Coordinates of C-alpha atoms in Angstrom, one line a residue:
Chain A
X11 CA -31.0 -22.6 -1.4
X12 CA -27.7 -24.2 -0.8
X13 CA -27.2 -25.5 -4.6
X14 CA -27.0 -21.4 -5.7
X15 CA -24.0 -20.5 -6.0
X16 CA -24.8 -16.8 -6.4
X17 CA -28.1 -15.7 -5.6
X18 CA -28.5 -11.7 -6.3
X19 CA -32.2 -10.8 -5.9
X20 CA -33.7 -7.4 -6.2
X21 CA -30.1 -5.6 -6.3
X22 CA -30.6 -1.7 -6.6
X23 CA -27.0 0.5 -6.8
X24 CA -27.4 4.5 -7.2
X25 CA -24.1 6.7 -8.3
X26 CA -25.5 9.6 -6.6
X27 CA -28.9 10.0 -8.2
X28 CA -28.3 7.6 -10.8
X29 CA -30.4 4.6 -10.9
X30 CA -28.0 2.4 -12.1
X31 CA -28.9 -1.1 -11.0
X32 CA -32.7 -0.9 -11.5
X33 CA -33.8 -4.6 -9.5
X34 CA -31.5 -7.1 -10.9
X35 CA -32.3 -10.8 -10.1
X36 CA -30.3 -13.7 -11.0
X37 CA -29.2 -17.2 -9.9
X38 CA -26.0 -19.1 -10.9
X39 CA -26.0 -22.5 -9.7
X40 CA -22.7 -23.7 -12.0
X41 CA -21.3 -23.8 -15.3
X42 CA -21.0 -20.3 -17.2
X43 CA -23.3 -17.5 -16.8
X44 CA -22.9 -14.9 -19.5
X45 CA -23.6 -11.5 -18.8
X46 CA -24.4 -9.2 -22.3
X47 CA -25.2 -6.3 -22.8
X48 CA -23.5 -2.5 -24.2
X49 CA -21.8 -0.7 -22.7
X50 CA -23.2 1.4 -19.7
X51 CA -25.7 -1.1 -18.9
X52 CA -24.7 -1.7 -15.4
X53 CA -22.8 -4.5 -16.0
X54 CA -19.5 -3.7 -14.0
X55 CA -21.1 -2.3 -11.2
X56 CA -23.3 -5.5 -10.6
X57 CA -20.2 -7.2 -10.4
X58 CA -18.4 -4.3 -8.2
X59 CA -21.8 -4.6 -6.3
X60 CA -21.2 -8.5 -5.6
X61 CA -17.6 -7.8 -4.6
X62 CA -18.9 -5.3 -1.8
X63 CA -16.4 -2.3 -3.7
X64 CA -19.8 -0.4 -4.6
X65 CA -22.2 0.0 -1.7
X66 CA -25.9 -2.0 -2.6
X67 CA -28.2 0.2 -1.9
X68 CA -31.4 -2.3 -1.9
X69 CA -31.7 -5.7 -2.5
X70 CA -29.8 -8.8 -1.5
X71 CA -26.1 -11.1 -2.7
X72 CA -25.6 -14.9 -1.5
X73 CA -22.8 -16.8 -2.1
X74 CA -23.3 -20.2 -1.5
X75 CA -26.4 -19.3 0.9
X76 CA -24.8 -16.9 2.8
X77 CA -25.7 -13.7 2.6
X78 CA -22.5 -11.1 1.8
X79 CA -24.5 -8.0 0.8
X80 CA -22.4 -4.9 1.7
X81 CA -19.9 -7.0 2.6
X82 CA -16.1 -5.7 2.7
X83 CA -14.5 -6.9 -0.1
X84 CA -11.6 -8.8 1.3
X85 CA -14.6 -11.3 3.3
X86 CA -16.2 -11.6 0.1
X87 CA -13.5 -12.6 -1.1
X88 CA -13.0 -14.7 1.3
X89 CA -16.5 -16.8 0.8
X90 CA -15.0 -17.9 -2.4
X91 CA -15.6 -15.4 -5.1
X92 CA -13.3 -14.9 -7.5
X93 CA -12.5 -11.4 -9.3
X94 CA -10.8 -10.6 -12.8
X95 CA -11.6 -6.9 -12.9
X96 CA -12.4 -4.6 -15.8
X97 CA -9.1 -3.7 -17.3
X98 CA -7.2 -6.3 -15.6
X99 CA -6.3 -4.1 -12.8
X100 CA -2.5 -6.2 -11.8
X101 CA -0.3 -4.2 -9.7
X102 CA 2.5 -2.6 -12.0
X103 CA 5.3 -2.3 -8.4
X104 CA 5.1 -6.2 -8.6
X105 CA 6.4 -9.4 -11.0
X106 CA 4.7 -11.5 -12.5
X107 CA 6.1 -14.1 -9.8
X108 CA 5.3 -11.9 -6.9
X109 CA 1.5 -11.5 -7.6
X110 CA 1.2 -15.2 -7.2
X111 CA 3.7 -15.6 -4.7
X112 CA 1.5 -13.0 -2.7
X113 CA -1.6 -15.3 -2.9
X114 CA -0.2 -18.7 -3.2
X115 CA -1.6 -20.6 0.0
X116 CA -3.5 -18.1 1.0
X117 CA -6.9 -19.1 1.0
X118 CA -7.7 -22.9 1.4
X119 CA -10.2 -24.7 -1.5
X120 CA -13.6 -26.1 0.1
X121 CA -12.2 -29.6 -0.7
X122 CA -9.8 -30.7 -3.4
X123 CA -6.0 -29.8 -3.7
X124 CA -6.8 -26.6 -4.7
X125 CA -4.7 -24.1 -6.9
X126 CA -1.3 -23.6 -6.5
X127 CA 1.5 -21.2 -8.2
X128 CA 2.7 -24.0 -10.5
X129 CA -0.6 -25.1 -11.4
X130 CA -1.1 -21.3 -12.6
X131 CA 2.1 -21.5 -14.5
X132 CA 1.1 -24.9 -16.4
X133 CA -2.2 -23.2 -16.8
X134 CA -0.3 -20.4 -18.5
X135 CA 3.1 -21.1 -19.7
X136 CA 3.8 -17.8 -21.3
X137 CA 3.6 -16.5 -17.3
X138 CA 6.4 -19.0 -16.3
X139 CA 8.4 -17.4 -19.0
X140 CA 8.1 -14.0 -18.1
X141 CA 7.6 -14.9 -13.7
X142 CA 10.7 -12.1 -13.6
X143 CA 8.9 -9.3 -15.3
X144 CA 7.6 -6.3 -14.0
X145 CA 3.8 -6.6 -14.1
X146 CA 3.8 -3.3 -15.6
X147 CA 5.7 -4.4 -18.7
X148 CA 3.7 -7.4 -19.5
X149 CA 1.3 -7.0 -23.0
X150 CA -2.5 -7.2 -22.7
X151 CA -3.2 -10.8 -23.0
X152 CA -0.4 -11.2 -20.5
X153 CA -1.9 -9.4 -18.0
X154 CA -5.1 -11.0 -18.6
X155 CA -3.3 -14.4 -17.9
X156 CA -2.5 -13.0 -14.9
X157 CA -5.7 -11.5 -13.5
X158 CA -6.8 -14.7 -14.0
X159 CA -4.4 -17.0 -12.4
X160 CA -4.1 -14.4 -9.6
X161 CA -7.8 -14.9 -8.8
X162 CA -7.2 -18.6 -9.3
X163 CA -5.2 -18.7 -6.5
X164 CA -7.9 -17.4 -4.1
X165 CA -9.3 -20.6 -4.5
X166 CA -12.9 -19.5 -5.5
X167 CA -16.0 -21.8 -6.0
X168 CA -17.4 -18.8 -8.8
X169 CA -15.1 -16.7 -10.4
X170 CA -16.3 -13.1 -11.8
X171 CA -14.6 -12.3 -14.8
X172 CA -15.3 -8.5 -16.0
X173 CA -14.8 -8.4 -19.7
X174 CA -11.8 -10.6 -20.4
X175 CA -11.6 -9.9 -24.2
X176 CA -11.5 -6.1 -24.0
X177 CA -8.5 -4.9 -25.9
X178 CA -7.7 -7.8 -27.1
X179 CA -6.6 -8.9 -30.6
X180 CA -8.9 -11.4 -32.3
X181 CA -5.8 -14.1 -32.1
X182 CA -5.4 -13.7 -28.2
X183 CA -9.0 -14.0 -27.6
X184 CA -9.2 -17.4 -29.3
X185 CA -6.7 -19.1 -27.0
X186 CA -8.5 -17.0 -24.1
X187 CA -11.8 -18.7 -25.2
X188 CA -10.2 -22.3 -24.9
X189 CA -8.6 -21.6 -21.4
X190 CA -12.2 -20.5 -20.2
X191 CA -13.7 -23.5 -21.7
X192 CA -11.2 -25.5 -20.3
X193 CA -11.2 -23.9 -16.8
X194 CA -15.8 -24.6 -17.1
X195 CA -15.2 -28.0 -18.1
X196 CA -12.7 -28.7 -15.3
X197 CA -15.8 -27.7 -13.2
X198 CA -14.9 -23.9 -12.2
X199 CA -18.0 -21.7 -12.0
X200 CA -18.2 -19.0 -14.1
X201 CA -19.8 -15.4 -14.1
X202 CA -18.9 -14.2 -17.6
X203 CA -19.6 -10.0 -18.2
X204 CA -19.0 -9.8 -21.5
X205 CA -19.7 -7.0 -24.4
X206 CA -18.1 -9.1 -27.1
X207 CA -21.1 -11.5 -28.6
X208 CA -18.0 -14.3 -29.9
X209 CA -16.8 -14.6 -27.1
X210 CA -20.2 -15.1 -25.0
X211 CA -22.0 -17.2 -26.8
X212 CA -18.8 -19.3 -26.9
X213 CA -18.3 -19.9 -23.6
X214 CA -21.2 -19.3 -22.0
X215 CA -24.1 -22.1 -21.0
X216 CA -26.8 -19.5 -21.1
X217 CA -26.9 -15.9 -21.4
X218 CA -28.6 -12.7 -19.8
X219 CA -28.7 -10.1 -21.8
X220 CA -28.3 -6.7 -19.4
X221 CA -29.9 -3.5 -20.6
X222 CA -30.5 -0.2 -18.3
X223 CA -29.8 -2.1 -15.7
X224 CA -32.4 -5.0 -15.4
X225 CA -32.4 -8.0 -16.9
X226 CA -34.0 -7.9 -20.3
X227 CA -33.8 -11.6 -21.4
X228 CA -32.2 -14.7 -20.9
X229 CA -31.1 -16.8 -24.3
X230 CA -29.4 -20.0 -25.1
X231 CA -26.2 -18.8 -26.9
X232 CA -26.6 -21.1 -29.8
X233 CA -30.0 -19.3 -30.2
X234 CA -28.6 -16.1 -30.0
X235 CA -25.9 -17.0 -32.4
X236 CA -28.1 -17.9 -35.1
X237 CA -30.6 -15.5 -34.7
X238 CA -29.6 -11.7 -36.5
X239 CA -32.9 -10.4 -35.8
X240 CA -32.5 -11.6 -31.8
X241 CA -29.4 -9.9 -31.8
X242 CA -29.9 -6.8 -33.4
X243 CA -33.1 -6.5 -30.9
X244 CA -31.6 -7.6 -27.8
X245 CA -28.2 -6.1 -28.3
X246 CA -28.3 -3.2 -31.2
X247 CA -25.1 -5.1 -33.2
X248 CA -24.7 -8.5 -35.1
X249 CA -22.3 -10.9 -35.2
X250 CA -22.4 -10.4 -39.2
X251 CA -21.2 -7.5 -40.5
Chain B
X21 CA 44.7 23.0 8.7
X22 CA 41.6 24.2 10.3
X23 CA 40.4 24.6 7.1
X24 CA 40.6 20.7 6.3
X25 CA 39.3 20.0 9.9
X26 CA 36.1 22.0 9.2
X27 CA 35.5 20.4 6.0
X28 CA 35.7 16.9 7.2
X29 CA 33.4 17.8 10.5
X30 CA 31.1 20.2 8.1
X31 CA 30.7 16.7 6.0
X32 CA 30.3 13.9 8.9
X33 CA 28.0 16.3 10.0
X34 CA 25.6 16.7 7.4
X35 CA 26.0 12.8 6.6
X36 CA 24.8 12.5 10.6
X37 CA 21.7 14.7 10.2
X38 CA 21.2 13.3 6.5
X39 CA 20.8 9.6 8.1
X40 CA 18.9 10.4 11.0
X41 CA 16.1 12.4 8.6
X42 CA 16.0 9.2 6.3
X43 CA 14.9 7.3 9.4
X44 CA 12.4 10.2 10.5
X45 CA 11.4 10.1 6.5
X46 CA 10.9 6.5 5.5
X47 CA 8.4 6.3 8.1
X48 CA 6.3 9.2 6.9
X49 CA 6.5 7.6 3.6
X50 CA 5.6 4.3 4.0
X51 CA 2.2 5.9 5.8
X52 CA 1.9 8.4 2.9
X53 CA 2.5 5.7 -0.1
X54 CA 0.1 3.0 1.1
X55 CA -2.8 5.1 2.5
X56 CA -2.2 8.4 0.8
X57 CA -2.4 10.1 4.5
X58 CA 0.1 13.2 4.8
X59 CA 0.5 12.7 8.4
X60 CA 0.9 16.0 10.4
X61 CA 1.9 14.8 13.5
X62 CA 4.5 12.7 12.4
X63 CA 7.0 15.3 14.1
X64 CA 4.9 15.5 17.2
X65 CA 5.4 11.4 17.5
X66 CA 9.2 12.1 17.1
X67 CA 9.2 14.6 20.2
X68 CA 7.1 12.3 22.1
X69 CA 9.6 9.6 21.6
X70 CA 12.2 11.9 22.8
X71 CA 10.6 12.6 25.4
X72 CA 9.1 9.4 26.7
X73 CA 13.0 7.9 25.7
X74 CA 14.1 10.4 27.7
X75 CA 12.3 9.4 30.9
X76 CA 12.6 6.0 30.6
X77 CA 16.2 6.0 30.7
X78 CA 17.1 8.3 33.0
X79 CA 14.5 6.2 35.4
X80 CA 16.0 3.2 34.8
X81 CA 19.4 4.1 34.7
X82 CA 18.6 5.7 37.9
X83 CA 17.1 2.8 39.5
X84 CA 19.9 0.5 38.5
X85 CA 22.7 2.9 39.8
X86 CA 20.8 2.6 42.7
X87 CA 20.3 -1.4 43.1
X88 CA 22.9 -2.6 41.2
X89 CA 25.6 -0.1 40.8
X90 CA 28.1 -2.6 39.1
X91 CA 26.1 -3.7 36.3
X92 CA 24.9 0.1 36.0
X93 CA 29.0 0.7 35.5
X94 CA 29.5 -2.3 33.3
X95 CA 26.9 -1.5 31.0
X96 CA 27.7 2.2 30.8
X97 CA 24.3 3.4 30.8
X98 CA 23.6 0.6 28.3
X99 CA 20.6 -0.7 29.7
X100 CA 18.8 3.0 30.2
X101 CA 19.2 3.7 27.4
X102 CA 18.0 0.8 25.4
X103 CA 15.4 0.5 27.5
X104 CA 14.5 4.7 26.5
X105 CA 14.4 3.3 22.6
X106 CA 12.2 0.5 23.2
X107 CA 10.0 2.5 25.3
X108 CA 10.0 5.6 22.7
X109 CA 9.0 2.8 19.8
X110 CA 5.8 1.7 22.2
X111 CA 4.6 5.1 22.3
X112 CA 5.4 6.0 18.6
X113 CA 3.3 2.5 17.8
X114 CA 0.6 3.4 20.3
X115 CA 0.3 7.1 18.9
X116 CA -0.3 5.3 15.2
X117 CA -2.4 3.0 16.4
X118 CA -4.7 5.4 18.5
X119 CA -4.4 7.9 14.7
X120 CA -5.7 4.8 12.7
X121 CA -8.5 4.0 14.5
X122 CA -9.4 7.5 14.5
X123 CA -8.7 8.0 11.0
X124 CA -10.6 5.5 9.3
X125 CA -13.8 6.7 10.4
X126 CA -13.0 10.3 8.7
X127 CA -13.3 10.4 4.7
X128 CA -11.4 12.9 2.4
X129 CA -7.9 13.7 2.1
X130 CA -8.6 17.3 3.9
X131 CA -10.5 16.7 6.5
X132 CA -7.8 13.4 7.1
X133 CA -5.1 15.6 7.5
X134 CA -6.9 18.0 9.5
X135 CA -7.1 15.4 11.7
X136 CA -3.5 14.6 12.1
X137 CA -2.6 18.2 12.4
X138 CA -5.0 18.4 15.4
X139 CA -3.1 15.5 16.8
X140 CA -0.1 17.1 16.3
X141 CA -1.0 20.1 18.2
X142 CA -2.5 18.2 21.3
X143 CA 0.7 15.8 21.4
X144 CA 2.5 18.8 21.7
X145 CA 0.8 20.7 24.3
X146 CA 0.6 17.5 26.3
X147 CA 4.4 17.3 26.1
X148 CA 5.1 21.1 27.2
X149 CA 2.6 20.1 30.1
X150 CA 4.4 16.8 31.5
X151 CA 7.7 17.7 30.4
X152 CA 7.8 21.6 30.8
X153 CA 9.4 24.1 27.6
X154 CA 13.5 23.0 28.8
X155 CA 15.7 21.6 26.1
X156 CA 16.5 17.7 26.8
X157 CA 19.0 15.0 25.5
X158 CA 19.2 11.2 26.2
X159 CA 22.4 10.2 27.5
X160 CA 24.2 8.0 24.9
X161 CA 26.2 4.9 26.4
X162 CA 29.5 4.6 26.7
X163 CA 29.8 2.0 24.4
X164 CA 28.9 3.8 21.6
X165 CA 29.9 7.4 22.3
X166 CA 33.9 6.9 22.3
X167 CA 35.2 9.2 19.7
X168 CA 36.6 7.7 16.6
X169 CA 39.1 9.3 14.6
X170 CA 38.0 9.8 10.7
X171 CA 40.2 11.0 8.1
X172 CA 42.8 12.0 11.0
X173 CA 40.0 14.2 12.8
X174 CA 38.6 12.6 16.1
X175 CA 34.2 12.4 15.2
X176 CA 32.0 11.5 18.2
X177 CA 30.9 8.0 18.0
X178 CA 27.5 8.0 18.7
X179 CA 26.8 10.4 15.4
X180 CA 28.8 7.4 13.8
X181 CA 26.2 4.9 15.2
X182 CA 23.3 7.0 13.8
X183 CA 24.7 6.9 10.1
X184 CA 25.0 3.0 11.2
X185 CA 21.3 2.6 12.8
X186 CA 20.5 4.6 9.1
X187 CA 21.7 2.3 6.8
X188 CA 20.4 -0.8 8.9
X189 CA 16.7 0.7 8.9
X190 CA 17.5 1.3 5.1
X191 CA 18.6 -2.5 4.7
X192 CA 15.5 -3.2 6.6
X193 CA 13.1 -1.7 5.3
X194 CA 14.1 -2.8 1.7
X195 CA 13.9 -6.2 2.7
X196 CA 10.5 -5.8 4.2
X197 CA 9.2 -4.4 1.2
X198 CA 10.9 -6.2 -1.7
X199 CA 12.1 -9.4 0.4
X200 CA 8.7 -10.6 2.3
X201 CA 5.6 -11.4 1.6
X202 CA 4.2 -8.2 3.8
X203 CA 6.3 -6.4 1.6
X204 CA 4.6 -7.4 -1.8
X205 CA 0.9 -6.9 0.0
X206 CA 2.1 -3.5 0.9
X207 CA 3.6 -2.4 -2.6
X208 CA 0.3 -4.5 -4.3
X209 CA -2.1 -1.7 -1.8
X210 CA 0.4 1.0 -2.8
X211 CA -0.6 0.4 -6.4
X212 CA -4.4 -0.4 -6.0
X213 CA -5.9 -0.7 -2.8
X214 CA -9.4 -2.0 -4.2
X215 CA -7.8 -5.4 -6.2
X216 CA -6.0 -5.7 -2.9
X217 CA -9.1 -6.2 -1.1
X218 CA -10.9 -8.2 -3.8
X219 CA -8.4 -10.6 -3.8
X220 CA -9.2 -11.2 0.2
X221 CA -6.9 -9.6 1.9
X222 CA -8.0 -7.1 5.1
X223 CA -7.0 -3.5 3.7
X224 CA -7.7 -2.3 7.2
X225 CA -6.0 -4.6 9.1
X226 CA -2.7 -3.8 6.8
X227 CA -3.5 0.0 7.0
X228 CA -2.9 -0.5 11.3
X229 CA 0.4 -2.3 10.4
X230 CA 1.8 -0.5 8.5
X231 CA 1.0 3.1 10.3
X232 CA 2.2 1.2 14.0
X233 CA 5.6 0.1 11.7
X234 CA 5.4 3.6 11.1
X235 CA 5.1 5.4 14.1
X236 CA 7.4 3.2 16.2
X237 CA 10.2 3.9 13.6
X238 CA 9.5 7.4 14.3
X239 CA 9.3 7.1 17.7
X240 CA 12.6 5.5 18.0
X241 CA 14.1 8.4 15.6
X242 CA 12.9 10.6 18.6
X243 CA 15.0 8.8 21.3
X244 CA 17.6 8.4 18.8
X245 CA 18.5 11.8 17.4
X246 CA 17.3 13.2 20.6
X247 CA 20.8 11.5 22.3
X248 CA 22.6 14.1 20.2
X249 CA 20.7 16.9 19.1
X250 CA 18.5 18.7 22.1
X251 CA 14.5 19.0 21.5
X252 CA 12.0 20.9 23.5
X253 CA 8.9 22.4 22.0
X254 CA 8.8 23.6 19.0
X255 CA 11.2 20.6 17.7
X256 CA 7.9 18.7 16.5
X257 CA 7.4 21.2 13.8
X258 CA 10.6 21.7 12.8
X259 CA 10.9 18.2 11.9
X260 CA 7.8 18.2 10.2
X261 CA 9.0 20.4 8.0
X262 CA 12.2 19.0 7.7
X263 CA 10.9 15.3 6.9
X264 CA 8.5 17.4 4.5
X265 CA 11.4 19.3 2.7
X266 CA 13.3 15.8 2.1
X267 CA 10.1 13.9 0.5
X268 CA 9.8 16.9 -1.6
X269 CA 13.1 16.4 -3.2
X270 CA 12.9 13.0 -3.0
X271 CA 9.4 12.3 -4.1
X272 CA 7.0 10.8 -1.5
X273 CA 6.3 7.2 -1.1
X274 CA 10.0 6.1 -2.4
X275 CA 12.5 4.4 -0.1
X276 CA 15.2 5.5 -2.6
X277 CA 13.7 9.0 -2.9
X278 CA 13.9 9.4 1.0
X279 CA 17.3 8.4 0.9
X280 CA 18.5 10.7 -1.5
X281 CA 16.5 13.5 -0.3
X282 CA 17.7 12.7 3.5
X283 CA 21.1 13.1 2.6
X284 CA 20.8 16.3 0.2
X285 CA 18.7 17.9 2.8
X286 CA 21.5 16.8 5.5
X287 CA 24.1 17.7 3.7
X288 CA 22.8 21.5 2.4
X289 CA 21.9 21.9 6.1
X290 CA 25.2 21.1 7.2
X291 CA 27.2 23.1 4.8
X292 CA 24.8 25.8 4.8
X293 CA 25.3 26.2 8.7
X294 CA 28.8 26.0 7.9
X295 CA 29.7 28.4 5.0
X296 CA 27.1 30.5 4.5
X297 CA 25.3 30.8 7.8
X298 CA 22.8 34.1 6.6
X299 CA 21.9 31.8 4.2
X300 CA 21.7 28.3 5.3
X301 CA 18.0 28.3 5.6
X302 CA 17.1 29.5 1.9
X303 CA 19.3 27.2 0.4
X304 CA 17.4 24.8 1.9
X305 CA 13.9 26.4 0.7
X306 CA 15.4 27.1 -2.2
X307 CA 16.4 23.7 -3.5
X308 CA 12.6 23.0 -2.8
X309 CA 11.3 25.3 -4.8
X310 CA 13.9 24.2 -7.7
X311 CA 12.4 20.6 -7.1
X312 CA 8.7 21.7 -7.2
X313 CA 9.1 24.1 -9.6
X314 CA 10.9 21.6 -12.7
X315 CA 10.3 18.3 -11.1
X316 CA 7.2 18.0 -9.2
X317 CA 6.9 14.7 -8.1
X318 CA 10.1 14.7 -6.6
X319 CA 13.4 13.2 -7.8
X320 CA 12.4 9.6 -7.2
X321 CA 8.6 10.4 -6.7
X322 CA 5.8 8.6 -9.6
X323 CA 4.1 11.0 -11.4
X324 CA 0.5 10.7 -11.3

């Protein structure tokens, strides 16, 4: 049990009488997990779910073989998840330099050095550029670089990132694609939601595709990226136009 | 020139009742910004701090005049009265703490501020029935009440200490929230409470520090404006409203707004009472209305 990293097994969520999470089951024991799947599939509240900020209403979460189901968020936290939110969700009142500050130190790493606020900035230089600015003012891929480092700095041992490319232009989700890469093969763990198929299939280690809420399949990306027909099944779209 | 004389009074004044309401405001606001909680009894922790400032410096400057009548001269009444403003802050923090645990367990902004407005109403009654309906003021110390002459017109020192004890909660304040590092966790929940909380921080635990900073501030406003302005029953409310009418005009959850909004409110008061006495108390309604009515969120408020 101990070599999961996330174990989520049977997870049910209702938003009042909508079934939303219909028995999802997975296990991520390292590397990148991609999550696919349209939009409205459930795949924002299975990570809201794992972060305790939707109540579970059957079923069970483990990080690291502890259970955190319904969990506050802030112990959740806490065990060494990491959170990049839908929509990036950085608090406009704050700098860039304050929302690192406000971490920094915060939470130990389980071995290692751990991250600190200048390894966020050599991470992402633009950052250490604009450490003055309000939060608030910063573009999208700015604020993306800043979700991420502010999770970062929480020290996780899996880190939940909610659908990093939305709203961003193809040419800031290239270098976005490298930095995730980058951050896998430096040995990070990696839950990937994702709706954009370019940017799943190259990151990702193996993909589950989401659909009404259960898991419909699980795919090697390079098979999923070959395959139109698989595509077009699983996920409705193509990569080809 | 009586004329002159009035002015210059008419004007300390309203700068004296505009500090002490930014003290009796920021508190309300910091509560209100972070945990969206319009807290009704925030006037009825004022009056308790009067009251429990009150008694804890007339007891003590009693019992020192009693065994150690030369420092009791010395000080001036020093120690009684410091000693009422500590104790008023304990029970403004207790109050706050006692309302948070109570209020975490209720959900929805109505029923939440039902809540507080029930709390409110029993702090009060339990006042009138310690402390009985008589109008009460602190004695200030000597130190601080010798009258200083401003502008050629002698102005009670104490009042001058309030606009002083103002601006250094103002300072204070500013640099807890933009200087520290409970400062950005607070302004972080005030944006987003949730990414707060994901990011492993206890959202409760801040909640009960920052509504105990909140109602010992208060409390202390209690012992402090009660040393010059009398309260008695009935005081609770009228502060309420007052500390209502200046986060109006200056836009809840903003330092700056409740400065601004303090000293308009202070200052309209003042002159109001002066100049116009029939019609001190619309002018005062009035300029809320103007603020709701073409800038609703306030002068320094966000609009959401």
């Amino acid at each position: 049990m101990s070599a999961e990293l996330l174990a989520v097994d049977d997870l049910h969520v209702y938003y009042g009488s909508a079934h939303v999470l219909q028995g999802i089951s997975l296990t991520h024991r390292g590397g990148v997990l991609g999550l696919l799947g349209r939009n409205g599939m459930g795949k924002t509240t299975l990570a809201r779910a794992i972060m305790g900020l939707v109540p579970v209403n059957g079923g069970t979460v483990s990080v690291g073989g502890r259970a955190i189901t319904n969990r506050p968020p802030h112990r959740v936290a806490l065990e060494g998840v990491g959170y990049v939110p839908q929509g990036r969700e950085i608090f406009p009142s704050l700098s860039v330099h304050e929302h690192l500050q406000m971490l920094s130190g915060r939470r130990k790493a389980r071995g290692g050095d751990g991250w600190t606020l200048q390894g966020v900035y050599d991470m992402f230089p633009r950052l250490r550029e604009r450490h003055n600015v309000s939060a608030g003012h910063l573009s999208g891929g700015e604020q993306q670089m800043l979700a991420i480092g502010r999770a970062l700095l929480t020290n996780p041992s899996l880190l939940i990132m909610d659908e990093p490319s939305e709203g961003l232009a193809p040419v800031i989700v290239d270098p976005l694609i490298d930095k995730l890469r980058a951050l896998a093969d430096s040995g990070m763990a990696i839950l990937l939601i994702e709706q954009n198929l370019r940017m799943a299939t190259a990151v990702a280690d193996q993909l589950l595709i989401v659909s009404s809420g259960r898991i419909e399949a699980s795919v090697a990306p390079k098979e999923l990226e070959d395959d139109d027909q698989l595509q077009h099944d699983l996920l409705g779209v193509t990569m080809k136009a | 020139m009586p004329s002159y004389f009035q002015f210059v009074l008419t004007l300390m004044n309203g700068l004296t009742y505009g500090a002490l309401l930014f003290v009796i405001a920021s508190g309300f606001t910091l509560v209100f910004g972070l945990m969206r909680v319009l807290n009704l009894s925030h006037g009825a922790i004022y009056l308790l701090g009067g009251y429990v400032g009150y008694t804890a410096s007339t007891t003590v400057s009693q019992l020192l005049a009693r065994s150690v009548p030369a420092l009791h001269q010395a000080a001036g009444g020093g120690f009684g009265w410091l000693l009422g403003v500590l104790a008023a802050a304990v029970a403004g923090g207790l109050v706050a703490l006692v309302l948070q645990r109570l209020i975490r367990n209720v959900h929805g902004d109505l029923a939440q501020t039902l809540l507080t407005l029930g709390l409110a109403i029993t702090i009060g009654d339990l006042c009138l029935w310690i402390w009985g309906g008589l109008p009460l003021t602190l004695d200030a110390p000597d130190a601080i009440s010798q009258p200083v002459r401003i502008a050629g017109i002698p102005y009670p020192g104490y009042r001058l200490f309030v606009i002083g004890f103002a601006v250094l909660t103002g300072v204070g304040l500013y640099l807890l929230l933009f200087r520290s590092q409970l400062g950005r966790i607070i302004r972080a929940g005030v944006d987003n409470r949730e990414m707060v909380a994901a990011v492993g921080i206890n959202i409760d635990r801040l909640f009960l520090t920052v509504f105990i900073l909140g109602g010992a501030l208060t409390g202390v406003s209690g012992a402090i404006g009660g040393t010059y302005l009398a309260f008695q029953p009935g005081t609770d409310f009228d502060i309420l409203t007052v500390a209502l009418f200046v986060v109006v005009i200056g836009g809840l959850g903003s330092l700056l707004g409740s400065s601004v909004g303090a000293l308009i409110v202070g200052l309209i008061d003042s002159f109001g009472r002066a100049y116009f006495s029939e019609l001190a108390i619309f002018l005062l309604s009035g300029t809320v209305i103007l603020v709701l009515a073409f800038r609703t969120q306030g002068l320094f408020g966000r609009a959401n």
